PDB file of C-alpha atoms in Angstrom:
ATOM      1  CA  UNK A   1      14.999  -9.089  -8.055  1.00 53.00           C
ATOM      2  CA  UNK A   2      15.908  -5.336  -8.698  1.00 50.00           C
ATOM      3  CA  UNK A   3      17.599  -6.011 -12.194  1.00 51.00           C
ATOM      4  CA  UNK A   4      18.471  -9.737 -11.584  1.00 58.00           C
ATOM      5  CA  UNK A   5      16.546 -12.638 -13.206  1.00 68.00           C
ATOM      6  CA  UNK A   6      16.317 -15.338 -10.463  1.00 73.00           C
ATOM      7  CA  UNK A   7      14.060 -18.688 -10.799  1.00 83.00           C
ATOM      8  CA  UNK A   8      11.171 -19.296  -8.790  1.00 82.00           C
ATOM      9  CA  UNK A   9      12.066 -20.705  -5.456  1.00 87.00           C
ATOM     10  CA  UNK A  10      15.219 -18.138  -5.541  1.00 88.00           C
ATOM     11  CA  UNK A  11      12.627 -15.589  -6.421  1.00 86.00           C
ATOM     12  CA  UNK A  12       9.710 -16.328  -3.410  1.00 91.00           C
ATOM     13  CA  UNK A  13      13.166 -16.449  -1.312  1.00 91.00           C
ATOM     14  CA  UNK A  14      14.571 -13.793  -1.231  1.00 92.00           C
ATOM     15  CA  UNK A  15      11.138 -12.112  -1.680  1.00 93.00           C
ATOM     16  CA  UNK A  16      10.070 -13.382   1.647  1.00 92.00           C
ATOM     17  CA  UNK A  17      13.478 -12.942   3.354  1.00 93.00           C
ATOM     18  CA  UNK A  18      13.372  -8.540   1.920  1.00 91.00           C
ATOM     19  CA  UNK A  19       9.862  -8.512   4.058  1.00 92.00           C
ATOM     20  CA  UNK A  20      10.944 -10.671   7.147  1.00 91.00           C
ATOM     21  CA  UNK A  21      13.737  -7.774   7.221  1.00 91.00           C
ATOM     22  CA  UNK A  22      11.099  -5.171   6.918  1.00 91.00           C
ATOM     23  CA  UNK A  23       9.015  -6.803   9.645  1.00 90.00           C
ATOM     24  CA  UNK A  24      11.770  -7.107  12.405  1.00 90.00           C
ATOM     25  CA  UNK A  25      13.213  -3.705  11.610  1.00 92.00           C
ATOM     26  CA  UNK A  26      10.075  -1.937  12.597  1.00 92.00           C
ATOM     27  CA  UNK A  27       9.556  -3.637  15.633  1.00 91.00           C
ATOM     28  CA  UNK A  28       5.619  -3.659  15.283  1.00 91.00           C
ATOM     29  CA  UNK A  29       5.052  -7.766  15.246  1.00 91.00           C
ATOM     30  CA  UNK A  30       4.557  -9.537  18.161  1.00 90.00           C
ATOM     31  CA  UNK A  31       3.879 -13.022  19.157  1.00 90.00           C
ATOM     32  CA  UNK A  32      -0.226 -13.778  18.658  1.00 90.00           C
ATOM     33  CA  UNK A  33      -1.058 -10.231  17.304  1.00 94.00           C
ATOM     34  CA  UNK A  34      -3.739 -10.287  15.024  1.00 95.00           C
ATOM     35  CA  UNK A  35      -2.815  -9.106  11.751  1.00 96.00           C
ATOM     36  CA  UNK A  36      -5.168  -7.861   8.917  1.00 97.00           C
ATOM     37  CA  UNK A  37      -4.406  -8.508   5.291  1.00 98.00           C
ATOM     38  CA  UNK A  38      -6.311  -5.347   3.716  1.00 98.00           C
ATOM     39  CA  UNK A  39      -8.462  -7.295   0.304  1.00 98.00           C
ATOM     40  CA  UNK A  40      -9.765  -4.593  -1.483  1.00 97.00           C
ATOM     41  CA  UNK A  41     -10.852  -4.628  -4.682  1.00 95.00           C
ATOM     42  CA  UNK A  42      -9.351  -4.094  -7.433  1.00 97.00           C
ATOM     43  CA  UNK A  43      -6.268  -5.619  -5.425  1.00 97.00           C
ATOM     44  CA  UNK A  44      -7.468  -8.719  -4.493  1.00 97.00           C
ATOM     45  CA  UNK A  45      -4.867 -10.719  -6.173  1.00 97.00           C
ATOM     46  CA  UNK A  46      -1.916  -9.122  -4.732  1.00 97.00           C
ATOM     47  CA  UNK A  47      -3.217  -9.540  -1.187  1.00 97.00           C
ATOM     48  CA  UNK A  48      -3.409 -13.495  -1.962  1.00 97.00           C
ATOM     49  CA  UNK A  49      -0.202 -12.981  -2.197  1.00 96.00           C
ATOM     50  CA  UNK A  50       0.829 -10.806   0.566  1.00 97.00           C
ATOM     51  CA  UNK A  51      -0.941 -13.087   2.719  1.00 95.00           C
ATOM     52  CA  UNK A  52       0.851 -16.223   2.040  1.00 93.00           C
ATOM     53  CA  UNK A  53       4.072 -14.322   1.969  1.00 94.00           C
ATOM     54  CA  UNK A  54       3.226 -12.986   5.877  1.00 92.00           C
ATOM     55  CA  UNK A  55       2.918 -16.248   6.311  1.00 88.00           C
ATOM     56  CA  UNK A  56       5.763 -17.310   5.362  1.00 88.00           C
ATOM     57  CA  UNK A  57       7.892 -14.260   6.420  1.00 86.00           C
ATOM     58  CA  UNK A  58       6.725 -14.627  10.293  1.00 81.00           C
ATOM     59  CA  UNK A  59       5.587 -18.406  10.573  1.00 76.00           C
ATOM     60  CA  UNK A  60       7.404 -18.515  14.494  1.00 75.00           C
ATOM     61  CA  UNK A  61       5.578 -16.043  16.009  1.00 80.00           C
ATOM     62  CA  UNK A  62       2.252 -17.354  15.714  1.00 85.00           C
ATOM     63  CA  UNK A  63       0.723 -14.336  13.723  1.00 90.00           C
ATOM     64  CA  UNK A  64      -2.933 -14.373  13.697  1.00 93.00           C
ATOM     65  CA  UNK A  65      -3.484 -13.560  10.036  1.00 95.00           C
ATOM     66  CA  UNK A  66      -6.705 -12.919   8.765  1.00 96.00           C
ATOM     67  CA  UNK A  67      -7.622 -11.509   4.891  1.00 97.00           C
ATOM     68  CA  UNK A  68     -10.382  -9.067   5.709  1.00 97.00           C
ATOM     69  CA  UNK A  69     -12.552  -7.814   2.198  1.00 97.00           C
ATOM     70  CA  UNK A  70     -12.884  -4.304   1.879  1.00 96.00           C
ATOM     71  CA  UNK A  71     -15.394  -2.683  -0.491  1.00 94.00           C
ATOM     72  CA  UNK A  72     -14.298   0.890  -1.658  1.00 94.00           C
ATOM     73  CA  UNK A  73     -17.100   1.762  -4.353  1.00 89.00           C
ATOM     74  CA  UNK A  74     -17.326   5.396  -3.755  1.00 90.00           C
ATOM     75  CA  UNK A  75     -14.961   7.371  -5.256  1.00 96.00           C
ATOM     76  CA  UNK A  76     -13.220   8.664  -8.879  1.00 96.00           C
ATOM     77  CA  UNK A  77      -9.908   9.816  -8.405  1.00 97.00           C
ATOM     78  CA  UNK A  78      -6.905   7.667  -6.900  1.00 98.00           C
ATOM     79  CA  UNK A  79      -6.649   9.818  -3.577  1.00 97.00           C
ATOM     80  CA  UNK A  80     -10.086   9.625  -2.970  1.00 97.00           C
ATOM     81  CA  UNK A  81      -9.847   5.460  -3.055  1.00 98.00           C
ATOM     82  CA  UNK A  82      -7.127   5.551  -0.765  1.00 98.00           C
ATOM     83  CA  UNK A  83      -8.613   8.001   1.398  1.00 97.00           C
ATOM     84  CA  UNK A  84     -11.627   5.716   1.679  1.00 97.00           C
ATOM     85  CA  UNK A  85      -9.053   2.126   2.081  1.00 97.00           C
ATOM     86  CA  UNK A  86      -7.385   3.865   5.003  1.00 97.00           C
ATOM     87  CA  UNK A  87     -10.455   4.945   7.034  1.00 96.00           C
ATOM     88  CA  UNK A  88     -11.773   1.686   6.555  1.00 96.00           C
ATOM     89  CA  UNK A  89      -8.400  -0.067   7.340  1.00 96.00           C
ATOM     90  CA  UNK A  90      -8.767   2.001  10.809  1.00 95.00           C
ATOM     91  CA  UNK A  91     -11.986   0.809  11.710  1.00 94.00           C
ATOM     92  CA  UNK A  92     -10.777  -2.730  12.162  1.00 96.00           C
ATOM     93  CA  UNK A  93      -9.724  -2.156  15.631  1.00 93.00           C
ATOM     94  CA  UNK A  94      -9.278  -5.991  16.656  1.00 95.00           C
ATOM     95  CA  UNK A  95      -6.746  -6.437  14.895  1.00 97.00           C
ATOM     96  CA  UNK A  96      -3.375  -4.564  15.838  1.00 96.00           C
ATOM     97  CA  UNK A  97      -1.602  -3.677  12.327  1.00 97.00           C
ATOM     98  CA  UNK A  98      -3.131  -3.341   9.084  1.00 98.00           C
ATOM     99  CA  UNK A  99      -1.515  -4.767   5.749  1.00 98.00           C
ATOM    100  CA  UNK A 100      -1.930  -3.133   2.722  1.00 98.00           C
ATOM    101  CA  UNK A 101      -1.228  -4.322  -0.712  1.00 97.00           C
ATOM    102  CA  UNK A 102       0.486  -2.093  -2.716  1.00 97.00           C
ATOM    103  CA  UNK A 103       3.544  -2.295  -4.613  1.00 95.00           C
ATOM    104  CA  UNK A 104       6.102  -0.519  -6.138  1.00 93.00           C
ATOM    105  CA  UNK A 105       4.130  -0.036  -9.296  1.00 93.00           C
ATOM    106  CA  UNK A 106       1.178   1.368  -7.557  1.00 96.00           C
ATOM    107  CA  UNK A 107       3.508   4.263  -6.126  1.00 95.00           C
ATOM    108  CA  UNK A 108       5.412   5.149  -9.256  1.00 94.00           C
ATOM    109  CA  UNK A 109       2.422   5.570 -10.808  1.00 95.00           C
ATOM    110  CA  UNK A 110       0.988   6.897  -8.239  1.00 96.00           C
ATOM    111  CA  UNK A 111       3.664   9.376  -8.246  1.00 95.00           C
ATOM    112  CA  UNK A 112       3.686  10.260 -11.758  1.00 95.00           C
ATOM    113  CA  UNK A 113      -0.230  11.379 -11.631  1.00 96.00           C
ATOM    114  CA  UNK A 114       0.415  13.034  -8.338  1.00 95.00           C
ATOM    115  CA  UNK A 115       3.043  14.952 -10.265  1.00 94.00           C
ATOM    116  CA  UNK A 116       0.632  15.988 -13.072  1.00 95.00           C
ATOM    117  CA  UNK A 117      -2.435  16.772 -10.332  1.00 94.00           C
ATOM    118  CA  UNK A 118       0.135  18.484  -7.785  1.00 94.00           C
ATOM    119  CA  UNK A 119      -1.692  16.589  -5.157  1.00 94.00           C
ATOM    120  CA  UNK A 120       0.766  14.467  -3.136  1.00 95.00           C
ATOM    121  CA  UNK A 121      -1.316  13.451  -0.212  1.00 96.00           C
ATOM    122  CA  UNK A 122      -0.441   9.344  -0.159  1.00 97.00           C
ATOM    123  CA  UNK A 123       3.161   9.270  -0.750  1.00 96.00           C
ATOM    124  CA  UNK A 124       2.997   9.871   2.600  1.00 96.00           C
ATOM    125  CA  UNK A 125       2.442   6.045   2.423  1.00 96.00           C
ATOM    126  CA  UNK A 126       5.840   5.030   1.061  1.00 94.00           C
ATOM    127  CA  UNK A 127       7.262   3.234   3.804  1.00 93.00           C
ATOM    128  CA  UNK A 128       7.579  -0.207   5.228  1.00 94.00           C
ATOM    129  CA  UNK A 129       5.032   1.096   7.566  1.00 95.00           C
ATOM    130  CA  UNK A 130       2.883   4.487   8.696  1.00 95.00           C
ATOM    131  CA  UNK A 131       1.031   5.128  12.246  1.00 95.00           C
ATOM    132  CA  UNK A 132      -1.766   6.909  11.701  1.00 95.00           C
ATOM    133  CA  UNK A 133      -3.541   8.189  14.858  1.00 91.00           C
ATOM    134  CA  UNK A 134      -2.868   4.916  16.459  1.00 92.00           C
ATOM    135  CA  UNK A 135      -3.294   2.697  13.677  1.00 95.00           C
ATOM    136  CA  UNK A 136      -0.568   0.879  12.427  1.00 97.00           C
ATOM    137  CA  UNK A 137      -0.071   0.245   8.354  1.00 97.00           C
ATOM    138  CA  UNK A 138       2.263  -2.237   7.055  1.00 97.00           C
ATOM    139  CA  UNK A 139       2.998  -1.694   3.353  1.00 97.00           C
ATOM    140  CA  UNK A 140       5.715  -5.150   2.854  1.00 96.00           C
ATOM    141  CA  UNK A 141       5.724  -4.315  -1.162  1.00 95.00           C
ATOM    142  CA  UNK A 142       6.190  -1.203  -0.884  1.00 94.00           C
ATOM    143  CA  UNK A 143       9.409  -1.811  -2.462  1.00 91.00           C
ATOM    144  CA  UNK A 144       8.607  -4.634  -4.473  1.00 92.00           C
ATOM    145  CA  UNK A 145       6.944  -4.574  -8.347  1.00 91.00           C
ATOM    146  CA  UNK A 146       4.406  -6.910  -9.317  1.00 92.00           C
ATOM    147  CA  UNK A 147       6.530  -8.301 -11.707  1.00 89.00           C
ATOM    148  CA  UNK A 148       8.620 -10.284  -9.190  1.00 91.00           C
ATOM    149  CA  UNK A 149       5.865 -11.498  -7.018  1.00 93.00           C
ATOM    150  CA  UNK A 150       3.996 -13.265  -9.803  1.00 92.00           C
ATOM    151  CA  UNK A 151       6.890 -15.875  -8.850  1.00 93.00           C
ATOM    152  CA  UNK A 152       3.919 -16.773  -6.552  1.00 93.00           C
ATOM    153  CA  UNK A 153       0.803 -16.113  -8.413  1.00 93.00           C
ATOM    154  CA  UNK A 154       0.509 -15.253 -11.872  1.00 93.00           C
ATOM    155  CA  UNK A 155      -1.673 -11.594 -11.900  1.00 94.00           C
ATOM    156  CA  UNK A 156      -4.393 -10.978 -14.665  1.00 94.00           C
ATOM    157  CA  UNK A 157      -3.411  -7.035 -15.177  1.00 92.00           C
ATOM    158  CA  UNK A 158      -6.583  -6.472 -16.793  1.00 92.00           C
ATOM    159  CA  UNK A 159      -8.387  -6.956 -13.616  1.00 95.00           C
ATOM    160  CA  UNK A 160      -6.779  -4.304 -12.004  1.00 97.00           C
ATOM    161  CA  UNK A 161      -8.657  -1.506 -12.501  1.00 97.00           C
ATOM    162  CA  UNK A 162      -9.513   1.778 -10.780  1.00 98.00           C
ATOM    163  CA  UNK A 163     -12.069   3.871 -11.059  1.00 97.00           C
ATOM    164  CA  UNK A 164      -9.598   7.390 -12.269  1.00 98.00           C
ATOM    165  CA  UNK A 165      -8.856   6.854 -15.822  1.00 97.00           C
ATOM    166  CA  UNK A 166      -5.699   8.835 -15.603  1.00 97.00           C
ATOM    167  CA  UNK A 167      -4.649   6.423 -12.906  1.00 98.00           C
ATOM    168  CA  UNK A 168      -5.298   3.366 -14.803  1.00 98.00           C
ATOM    169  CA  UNK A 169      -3.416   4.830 -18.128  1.00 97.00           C
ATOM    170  CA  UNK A 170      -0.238   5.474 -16.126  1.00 96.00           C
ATOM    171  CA  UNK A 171      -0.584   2.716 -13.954  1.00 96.00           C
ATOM    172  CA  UNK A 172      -0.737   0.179 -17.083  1.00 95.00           C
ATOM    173  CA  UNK A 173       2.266   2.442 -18.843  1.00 93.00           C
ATOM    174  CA  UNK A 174       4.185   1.707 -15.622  1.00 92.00           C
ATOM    175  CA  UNK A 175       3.462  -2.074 -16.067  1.00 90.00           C
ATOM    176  CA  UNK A 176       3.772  -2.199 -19.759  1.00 89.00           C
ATOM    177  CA  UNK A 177       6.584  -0.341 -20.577  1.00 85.00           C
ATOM    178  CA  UNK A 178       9.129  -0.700 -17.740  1.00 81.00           C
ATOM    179  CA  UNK A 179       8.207  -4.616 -17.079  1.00 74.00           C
ATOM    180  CA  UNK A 180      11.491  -5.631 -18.493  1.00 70.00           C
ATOM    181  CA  UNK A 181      13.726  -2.822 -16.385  1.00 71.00           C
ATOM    182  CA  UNK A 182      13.106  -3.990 -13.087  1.00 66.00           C
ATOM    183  CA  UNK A 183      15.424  -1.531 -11.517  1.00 71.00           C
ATOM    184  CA  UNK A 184      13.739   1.244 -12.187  1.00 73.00           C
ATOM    185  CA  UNK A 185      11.185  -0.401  -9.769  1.00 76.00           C
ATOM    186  CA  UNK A 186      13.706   0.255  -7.315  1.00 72.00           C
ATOM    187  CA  UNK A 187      15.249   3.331  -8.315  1.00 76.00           C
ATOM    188  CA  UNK A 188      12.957   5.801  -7.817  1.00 81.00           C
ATOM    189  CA  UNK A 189      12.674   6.530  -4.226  1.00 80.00           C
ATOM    190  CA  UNK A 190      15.060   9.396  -4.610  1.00 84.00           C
ATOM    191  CA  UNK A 191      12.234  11.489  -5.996  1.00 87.00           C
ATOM    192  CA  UNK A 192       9.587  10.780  -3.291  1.00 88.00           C
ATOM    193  CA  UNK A 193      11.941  12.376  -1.544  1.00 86.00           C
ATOM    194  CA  UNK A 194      11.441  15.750  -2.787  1.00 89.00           C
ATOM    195  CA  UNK A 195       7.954  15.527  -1.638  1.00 91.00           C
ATOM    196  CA  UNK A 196       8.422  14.485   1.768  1.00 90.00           C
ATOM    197  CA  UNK A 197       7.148  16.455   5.057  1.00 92.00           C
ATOM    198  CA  UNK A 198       6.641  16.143   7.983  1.00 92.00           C
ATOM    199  CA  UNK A 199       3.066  17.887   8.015  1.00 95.00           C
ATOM    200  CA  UNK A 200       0.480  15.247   7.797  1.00 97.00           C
ATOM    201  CA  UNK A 201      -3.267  14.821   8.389  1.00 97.00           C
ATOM    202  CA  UNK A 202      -4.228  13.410  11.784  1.00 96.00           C
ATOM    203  CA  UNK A 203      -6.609  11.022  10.660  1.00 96.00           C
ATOM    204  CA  UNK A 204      -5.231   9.796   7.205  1.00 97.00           C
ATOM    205  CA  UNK A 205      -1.505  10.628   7.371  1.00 97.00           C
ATOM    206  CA  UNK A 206      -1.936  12.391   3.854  1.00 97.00           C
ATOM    207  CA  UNK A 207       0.425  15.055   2.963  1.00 97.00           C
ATOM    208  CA  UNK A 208      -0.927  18.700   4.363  1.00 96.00           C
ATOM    209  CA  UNK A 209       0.094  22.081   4.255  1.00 91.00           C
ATOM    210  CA  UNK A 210       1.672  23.568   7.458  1.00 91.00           C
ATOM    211  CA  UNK A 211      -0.087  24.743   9.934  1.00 90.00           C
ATOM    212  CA  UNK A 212      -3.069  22.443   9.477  1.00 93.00           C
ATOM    213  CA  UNK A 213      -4.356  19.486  11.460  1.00 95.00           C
ATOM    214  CA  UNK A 214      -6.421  17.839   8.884  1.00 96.00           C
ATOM    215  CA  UNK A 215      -6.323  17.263   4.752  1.00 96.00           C
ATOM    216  CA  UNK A 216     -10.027  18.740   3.274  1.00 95.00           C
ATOM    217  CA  UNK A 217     -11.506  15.305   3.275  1.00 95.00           C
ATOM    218  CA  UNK A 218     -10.896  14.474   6.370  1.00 96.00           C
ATOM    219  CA  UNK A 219     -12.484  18.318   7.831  1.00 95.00           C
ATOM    220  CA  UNK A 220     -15.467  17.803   6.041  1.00 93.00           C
ATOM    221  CA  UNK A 221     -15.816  14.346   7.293  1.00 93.00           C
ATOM    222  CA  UNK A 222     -14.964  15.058  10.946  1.00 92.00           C
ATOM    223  CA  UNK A 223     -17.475  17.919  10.543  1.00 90.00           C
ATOM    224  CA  UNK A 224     -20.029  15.577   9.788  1.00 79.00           C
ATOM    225  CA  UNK A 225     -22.279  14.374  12.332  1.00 68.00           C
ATOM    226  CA  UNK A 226     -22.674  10.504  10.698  1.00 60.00           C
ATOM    227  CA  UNK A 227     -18.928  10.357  11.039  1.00 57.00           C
ATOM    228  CA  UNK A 228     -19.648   9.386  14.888  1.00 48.00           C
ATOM    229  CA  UNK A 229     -22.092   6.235  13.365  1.00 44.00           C
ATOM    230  CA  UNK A 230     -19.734   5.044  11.059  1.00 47.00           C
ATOM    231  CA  UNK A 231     -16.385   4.447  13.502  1.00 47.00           C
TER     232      UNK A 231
END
């Protein structure tokens, strides 16, 4: 964990203790809520995981934890899937806070092709969690590589796949190349920084430019009447 080779057990430890922190530093879980564990594809096998470690994380308070399949089919670039995840995500309205599953690897890579694209929209996301409108997101690996939670599960790498080539090339360089150097897994942040703002989109929390209310996706689907059929 973050440089330090640790067994098993130790490993699912102090993996579940890093998100219990997360969870009762933002204040969000309650006893009974119902809880959403976000399954979409091609992340399925990380939120197997995320879901047992929620369980494990919170097991006193009685969460009411339910894996919920999402289908995101439509899209081709990497903003446009998690534009899609997130409006789905807030369409589940029985359930009080959303989980999603991505890790650490997801956002350095997500941050390297954001670099090359200058499109930073979904760094926005890098937190333990985002309210969006008044949806909540929880994000517990945000911080955390896939590397050290195959102490759970072992992942097949070659099933994660996303539709923006670009994505996928960096996204297996990230996994390939730095799988030995965990630290840089949790070194990072720093840069994320530099991106930061507090202008965001009102319905997806993506990174805008000031003085607007909504990112482009998110006008031209507001400005669509089918939007209204779809909630």
């Amino acid at each position: 964990m973050g440089g330090r080779k640790l067994c098993s057990m130790c490993g699912k430890d102090e993996i579940v203790k890093r998100v219990r922190k997360e969870m009762h530093q933002s204040k969000l879980f309650n006893y009974n809520d119902r809880v959403a564990i976000i399954s979409p594809e091609p992340l399925q096998q990380i939120s197997d995981i995320v879901e047992s470690i929620i369980g494990k994380a919170f097991y006193r308070v009685n969460l009411k934890i339910e894996k919920v399949e999402i289908s995101i089919s439509n899209y081709n670039y990497i903003n446009e899937y998690m534009w899609n995840l997130l409006l789905e995500s807030k369409k589940l309205s029985d359930y009080k806070i959303k989980v999603l599953p991505f890790t650490s690897n997801f956002f350095l890579a997500y941050m390297l092709e954001s670099i090359s694209i200058s499109d930073y929209s979904y760094l926005s996301l890098f937190n333990p969690y985002s309210i969006i409108d008044t949806t909540i997101i929880f994000i517990p690996l945000y911080s955390t590589p896939i590397q050290e939670i195959e102490c759970f599960s072992k992942i097949d790498y070659n099933k994660i796949k996303f539709k923006d080539e670009l994505f996928n090339t960096i996204f297996d360089w990230v996994n390939q190349q730095l799988r030995e150097n965990y630290e840089l897994f949790h070194t990072y942040f720093n840069t994320i920084n530099l991106f930061r703002t507090d202008n965001k989109c009102k319905n997806c929390g993506a990174y805008i430019n000031s003085g607007q209310e909504y990112c482009e996706r998110c006008k031209t689907y507001l400005a669509s009447p089918s939007h209204l059929y779809l909630k």
